[in-house]
Every structure is written in C-alpha cells, then in structure tokens.
PDB file of C-alpha atoms in Angstrom:
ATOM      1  CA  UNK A  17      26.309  24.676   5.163  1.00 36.00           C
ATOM      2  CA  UNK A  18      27.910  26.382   2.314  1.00 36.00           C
ATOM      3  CA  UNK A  19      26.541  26.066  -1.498  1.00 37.00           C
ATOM      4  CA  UNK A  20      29.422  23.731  -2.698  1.00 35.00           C
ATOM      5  CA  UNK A  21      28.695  21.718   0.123  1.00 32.00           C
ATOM      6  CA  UNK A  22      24.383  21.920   0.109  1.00 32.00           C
ATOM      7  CA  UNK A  23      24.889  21.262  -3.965  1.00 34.00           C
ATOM      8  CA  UNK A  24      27.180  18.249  -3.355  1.00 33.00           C
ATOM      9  CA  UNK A  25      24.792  16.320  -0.971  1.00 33.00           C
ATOM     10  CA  UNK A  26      21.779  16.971  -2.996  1.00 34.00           C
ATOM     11  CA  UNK A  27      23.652  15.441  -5.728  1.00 36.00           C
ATOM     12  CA  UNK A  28      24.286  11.970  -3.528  1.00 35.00           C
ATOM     13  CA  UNK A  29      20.491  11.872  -3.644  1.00 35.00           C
ATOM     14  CA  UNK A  30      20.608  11.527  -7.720  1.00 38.00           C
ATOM     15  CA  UNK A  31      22.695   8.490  -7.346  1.00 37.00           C
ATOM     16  CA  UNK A  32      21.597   6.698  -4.665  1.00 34.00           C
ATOM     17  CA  UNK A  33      24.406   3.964  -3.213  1.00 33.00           C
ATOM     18  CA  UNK A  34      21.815   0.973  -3.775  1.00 30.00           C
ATOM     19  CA  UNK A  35      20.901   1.446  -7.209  1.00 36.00           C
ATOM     20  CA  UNK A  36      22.246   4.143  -8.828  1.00 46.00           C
ATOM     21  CA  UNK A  37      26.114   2.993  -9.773  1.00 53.00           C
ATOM     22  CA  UNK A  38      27.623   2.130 -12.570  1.00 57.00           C
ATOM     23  CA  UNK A  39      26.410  -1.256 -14.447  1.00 62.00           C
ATOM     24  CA  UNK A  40      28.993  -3.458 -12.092  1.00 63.00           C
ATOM     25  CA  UNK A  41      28.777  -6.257 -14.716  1.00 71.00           C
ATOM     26  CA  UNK A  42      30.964  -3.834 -17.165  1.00 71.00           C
ATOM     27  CA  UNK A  43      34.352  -3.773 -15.362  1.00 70.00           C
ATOM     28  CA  UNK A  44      34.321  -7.405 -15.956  1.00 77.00           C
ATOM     29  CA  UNK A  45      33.585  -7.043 -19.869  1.00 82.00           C
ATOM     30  CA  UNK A  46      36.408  -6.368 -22.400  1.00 85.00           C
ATOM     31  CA  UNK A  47      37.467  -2.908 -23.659  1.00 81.00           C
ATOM     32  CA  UNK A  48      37.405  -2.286 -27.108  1.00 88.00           C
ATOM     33  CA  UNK A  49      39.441   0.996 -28.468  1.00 87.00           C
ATOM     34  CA  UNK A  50      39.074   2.508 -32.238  1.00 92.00           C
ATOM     35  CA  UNK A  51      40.433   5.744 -33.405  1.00 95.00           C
ATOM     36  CA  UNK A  52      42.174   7.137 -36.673  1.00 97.00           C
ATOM     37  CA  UNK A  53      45.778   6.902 -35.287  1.00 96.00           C
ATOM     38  CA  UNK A  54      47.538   5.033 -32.728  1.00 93.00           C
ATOM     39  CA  UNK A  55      50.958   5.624 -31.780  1.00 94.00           C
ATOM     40  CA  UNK A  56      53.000   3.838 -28.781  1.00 90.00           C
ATOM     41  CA  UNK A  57      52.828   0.335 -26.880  1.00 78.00           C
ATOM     42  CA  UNK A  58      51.060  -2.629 -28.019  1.00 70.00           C
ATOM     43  CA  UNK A  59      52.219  -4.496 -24.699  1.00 77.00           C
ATOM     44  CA  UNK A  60      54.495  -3.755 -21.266  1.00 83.00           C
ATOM     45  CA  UNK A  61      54.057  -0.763 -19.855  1.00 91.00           C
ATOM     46  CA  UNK A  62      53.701   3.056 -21.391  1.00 93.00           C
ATOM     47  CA  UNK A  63      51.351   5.404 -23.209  1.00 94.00           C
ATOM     48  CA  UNK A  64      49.701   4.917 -26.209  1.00 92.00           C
ATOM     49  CA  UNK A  65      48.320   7.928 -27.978  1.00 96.00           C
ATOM     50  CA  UNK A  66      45.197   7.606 -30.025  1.00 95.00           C
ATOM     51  CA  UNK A  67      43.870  10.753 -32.670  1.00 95.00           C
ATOM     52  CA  UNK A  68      40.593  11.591 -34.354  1.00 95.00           C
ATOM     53  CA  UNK A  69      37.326  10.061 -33.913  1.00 95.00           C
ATOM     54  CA  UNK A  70      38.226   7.874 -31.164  1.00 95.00           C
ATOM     55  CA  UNK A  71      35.508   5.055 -29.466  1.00 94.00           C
ATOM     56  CA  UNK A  72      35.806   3.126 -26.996  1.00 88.00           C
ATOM     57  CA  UNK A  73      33.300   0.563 -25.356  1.00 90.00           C
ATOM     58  CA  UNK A  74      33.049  -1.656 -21.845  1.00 87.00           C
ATOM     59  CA  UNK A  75      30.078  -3.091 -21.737  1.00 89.00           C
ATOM     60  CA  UNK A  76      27.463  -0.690 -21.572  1.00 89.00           C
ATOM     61  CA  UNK A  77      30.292   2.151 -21.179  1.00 87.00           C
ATOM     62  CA  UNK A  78      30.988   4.326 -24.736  1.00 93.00           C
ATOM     63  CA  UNK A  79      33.331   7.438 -24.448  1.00 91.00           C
ATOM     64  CA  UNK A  80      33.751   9.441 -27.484  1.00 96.00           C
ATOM     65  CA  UNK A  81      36.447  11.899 -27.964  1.00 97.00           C
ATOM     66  CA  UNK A  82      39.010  13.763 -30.004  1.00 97.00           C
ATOM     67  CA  UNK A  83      41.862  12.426 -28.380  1.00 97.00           C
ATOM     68  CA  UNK A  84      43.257   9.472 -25.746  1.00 95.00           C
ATOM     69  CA  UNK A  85      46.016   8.822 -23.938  1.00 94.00           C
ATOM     70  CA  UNK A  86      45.795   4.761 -22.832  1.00 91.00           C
ATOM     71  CA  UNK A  87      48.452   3.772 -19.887  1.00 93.00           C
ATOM     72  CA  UNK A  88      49.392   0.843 -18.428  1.00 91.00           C
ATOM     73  CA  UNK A  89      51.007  -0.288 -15.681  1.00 92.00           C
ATOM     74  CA  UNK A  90      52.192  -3.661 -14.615  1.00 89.00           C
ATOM     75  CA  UNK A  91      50.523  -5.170 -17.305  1.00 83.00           C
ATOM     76  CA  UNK A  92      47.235  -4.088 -17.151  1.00 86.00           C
ATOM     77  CA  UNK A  93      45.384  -0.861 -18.134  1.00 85.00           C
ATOM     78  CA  UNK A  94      45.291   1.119 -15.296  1.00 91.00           C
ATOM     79  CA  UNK A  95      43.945   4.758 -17.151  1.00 93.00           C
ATOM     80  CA  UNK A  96      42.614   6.494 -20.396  1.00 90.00           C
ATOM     81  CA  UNK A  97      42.552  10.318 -20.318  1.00 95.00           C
ATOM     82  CA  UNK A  98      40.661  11.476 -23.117  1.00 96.00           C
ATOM     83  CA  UNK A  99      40.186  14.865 -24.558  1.00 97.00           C
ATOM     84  CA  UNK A 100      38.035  17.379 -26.802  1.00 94.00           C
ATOM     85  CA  UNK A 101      35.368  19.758 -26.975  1.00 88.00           C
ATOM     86  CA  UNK A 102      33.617  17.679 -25.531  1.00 94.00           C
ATOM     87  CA  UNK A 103      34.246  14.259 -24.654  1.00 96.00           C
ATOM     88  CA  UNK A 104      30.764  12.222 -24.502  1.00 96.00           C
ATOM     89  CA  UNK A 105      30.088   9.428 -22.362  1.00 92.00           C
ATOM     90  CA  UNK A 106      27.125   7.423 -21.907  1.00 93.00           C
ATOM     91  CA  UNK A 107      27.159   4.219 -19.321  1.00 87.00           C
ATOM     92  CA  UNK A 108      23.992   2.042 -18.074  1.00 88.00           C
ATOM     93  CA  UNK A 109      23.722   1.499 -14.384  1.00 82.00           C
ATOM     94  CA  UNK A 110      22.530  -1.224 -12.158  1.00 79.00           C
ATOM     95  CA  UNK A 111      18.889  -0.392 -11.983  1.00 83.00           C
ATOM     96  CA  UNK A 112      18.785  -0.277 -15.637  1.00 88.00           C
ATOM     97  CA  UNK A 113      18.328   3.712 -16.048  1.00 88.00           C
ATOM     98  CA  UNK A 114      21.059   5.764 -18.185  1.00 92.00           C
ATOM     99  CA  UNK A 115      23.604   8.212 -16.843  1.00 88.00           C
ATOM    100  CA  UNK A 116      25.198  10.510 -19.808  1.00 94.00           C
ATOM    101  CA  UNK A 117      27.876  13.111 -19.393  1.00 93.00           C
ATOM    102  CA  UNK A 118      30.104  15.449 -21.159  1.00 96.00           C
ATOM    103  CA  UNK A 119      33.210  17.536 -20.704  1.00 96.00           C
ATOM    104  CA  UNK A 120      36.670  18.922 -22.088  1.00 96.00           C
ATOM    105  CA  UNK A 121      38.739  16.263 -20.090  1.00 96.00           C
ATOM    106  CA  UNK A 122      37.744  13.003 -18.731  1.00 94.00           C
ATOM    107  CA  UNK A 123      39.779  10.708 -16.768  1.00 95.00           C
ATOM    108  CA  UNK A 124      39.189   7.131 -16.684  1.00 89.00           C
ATOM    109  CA  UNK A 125      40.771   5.355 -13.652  1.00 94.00           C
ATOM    110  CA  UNK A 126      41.030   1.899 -13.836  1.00 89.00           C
ATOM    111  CA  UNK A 127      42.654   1.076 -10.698  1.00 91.00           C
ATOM    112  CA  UNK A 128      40.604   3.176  -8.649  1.00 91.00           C
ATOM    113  CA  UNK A 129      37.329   2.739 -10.568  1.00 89.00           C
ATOM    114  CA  UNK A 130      37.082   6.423 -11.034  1.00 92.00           C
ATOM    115  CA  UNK A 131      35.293   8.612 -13.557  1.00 89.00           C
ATOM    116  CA  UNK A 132      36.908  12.220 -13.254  1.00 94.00           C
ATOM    117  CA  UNK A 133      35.240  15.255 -15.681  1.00 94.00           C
ATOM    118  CA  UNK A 134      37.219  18.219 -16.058  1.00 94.00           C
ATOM    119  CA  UNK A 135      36.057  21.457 -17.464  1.00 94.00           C
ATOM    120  CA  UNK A 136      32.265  22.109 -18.207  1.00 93.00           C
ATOM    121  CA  UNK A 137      30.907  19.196 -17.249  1.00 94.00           C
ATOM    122  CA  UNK A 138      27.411  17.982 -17.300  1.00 94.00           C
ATOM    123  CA  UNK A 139      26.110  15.110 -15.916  1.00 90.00           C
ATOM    124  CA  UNK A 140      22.480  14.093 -16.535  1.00 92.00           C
ATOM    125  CA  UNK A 141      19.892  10.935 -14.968  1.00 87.00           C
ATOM    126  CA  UNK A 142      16.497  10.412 -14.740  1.00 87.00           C
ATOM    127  CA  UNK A 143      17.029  11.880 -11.783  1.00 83.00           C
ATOM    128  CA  UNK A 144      18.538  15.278 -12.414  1.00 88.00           C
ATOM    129  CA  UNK A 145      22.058  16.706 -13.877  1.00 91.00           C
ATOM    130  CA  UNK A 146      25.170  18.367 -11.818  1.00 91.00           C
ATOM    131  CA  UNK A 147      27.137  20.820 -13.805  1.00 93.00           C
ATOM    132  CA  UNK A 148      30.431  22.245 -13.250  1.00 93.00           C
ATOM    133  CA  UNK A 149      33.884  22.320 -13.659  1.00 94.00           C
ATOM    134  CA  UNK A 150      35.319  19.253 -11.716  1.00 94.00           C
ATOM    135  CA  UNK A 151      33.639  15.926 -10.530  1.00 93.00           C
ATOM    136  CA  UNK A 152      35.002  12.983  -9.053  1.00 93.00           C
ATOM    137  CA  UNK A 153      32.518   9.839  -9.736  1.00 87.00           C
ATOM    138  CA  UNK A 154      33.232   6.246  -8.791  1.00 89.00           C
ATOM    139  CA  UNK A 155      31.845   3.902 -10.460  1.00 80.00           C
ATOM    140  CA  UNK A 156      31.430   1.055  -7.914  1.00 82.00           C
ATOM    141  CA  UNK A 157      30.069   2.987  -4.791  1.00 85.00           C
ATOM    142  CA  UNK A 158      28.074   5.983  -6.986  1.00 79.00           C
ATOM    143  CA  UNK A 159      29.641   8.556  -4.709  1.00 87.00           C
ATOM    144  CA  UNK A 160      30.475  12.526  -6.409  1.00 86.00           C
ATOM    145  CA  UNK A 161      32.915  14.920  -5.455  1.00 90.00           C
ATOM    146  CA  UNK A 162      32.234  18.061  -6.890  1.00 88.00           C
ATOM    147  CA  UNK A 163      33.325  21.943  -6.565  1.00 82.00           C
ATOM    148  CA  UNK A 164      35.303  22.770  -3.481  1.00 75.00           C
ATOM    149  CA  UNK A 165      37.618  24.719  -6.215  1.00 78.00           C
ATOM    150  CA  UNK A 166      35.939  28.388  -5.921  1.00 80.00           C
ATOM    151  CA  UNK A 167      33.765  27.269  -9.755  1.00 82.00           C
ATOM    152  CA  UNK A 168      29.927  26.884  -8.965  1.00 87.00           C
ATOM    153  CA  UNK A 169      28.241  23.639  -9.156  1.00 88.00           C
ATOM    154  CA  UNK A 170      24.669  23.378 -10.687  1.00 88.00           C
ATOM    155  CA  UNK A 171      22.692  20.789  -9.314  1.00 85.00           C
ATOM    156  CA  UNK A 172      18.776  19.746 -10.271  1.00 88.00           C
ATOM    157  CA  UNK A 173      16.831  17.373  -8.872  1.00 86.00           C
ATOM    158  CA  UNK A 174      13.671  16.496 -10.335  1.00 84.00           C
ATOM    159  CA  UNK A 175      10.788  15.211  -8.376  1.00 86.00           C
ATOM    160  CA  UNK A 176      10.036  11.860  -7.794  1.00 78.00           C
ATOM    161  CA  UNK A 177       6.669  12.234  -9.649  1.00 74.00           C
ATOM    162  CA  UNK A 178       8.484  13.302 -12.682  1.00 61.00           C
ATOM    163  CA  UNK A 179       8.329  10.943 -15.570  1.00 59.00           C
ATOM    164  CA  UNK A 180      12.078   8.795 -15.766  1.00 55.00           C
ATOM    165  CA  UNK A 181      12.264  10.156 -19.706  1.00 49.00           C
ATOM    166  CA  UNK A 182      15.410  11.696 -19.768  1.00 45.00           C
ATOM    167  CA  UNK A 183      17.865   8.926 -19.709  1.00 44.00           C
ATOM    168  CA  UNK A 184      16.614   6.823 -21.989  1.00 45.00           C
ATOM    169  CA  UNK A 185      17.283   7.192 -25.880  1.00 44.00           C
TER     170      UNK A 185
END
C-alpha cells in the first residue's frame, strides 16, 4: 500500500462514521454572514463577494477568512469559497468533541455537504490532525480524501489512552 494511501486510511480511523461527523443538527440551522464589504446579489441567482474580516456561523460551524465568494443557485445557497492566509474553521460534531482546521482556500459545498481545504491544511481532533495540501471532507458521512496529488499527507493518531484535551477550548 503506498503512503498516500496507508496515511488516508489511518485518517478514516480519526473520524469514525458513527460518531465522528459533523454536528448533523447544523445543516438545518440558519447561516449568518458578516464582513466589511459586500458586493453582488441579495436574491436569484449569482455571486456575492464579501471583503475583510469576514464571519460566518451555522450552528456550531464558524469560518473566518479574508475573503468569500457566496453562490447560489436555484434559489438556494449552494457554495461559499472563502480565502486568506489562512482561513479558520472550527465545527462541533455529533459526539460532542471539536474538529478545527485551517488553510489558504476552503470550499464550502452546500449541495454536496462538502468541506474542501486547499493549500496547507491542517486538520486537528481529539483524535489526531491530517496535514496537507488538499482534503475532501463530508460533513454527513465523516469520510476524507486526501493526497493522491504527488504533496505528502501528515497524519497522527494519538492513542486511545491519550487524554481528549485538544479539541476543546
């Protein structure tokens, strides 16, 4: 089995399908959006561009970042790109523990209920951290997708004895 490959499973056992996804009660909450500047749609479908300082909240989601780009598509927000050095995002998940991340680009897909971290990522649990340059994370089913691009992927795993400390703030 090849490293991108050995890192990629290990990382399935930091999130584990039962209990570690995304707080499922959140896609059902409303978003909230500040930032210094909007400019575009207020309703139909487009882009809206948002600058400096921008927040934005679902449940127990937060993303913070430089920069956004919020689309929509037949009504409904269907993705928010955001963008800095470094986007930070912080979201509770079902069993109550804390998974926070960071990286230059991340992709928010609505539709697909996809999390996508581009360019020096880092993802950390109580249960370890996966670095890189690329991840794929959905949010409903907790599965990764990581490396496969010729970048490394760091992966740790910390023991089950370890104390669950790191997560929680």
């Amino acid at each position: 089995m090849n490293r991108v490959l050995l890192a990629s499973a290990a990382l399935l056992l930091l999130l584990p399908a039962a209990e570690g996804v995304a707080k499922s009660s959140d896609r059902n909450q409303a978003m909230n959006i500040e930032s210094d500047s909007q400019s575009g749609i207020v309703n139909g479908d487009g882009t809206t561009v948002l600058g400096g300082n921008v927040a934005l909240s679902q449940g127990s989601l937060a993303i913070n970042a430089a920069r956004a780009e919020i689309i929509r598509r037949n009504g409904e927000l269907s993705k928010a790109i955001f963008t800095g050095k470094q986007v930070k995002m912080r979201q509770q998940l079902d069993d109550g523990s804390w998974m926070d991340a960071q990286a230059d680009r991340v992709e928010y897909d609505m539709t697909n209920e996809t999390i996508t971290f581009i360019g020096n990522y880092t993802v950390k649990s109580d249960r370890g951290a996966n670095s890189g340059q690329r991840m794929v994370y959905n949010t409903v089913t907790g599965n990764i997708q990581s490396g496969g691009d010729g970048s490394r992927v760091r992966t740790v795993i910390q023991p089950k004895s370890a104390p669950a400390a790191q997560g929680k703030k």
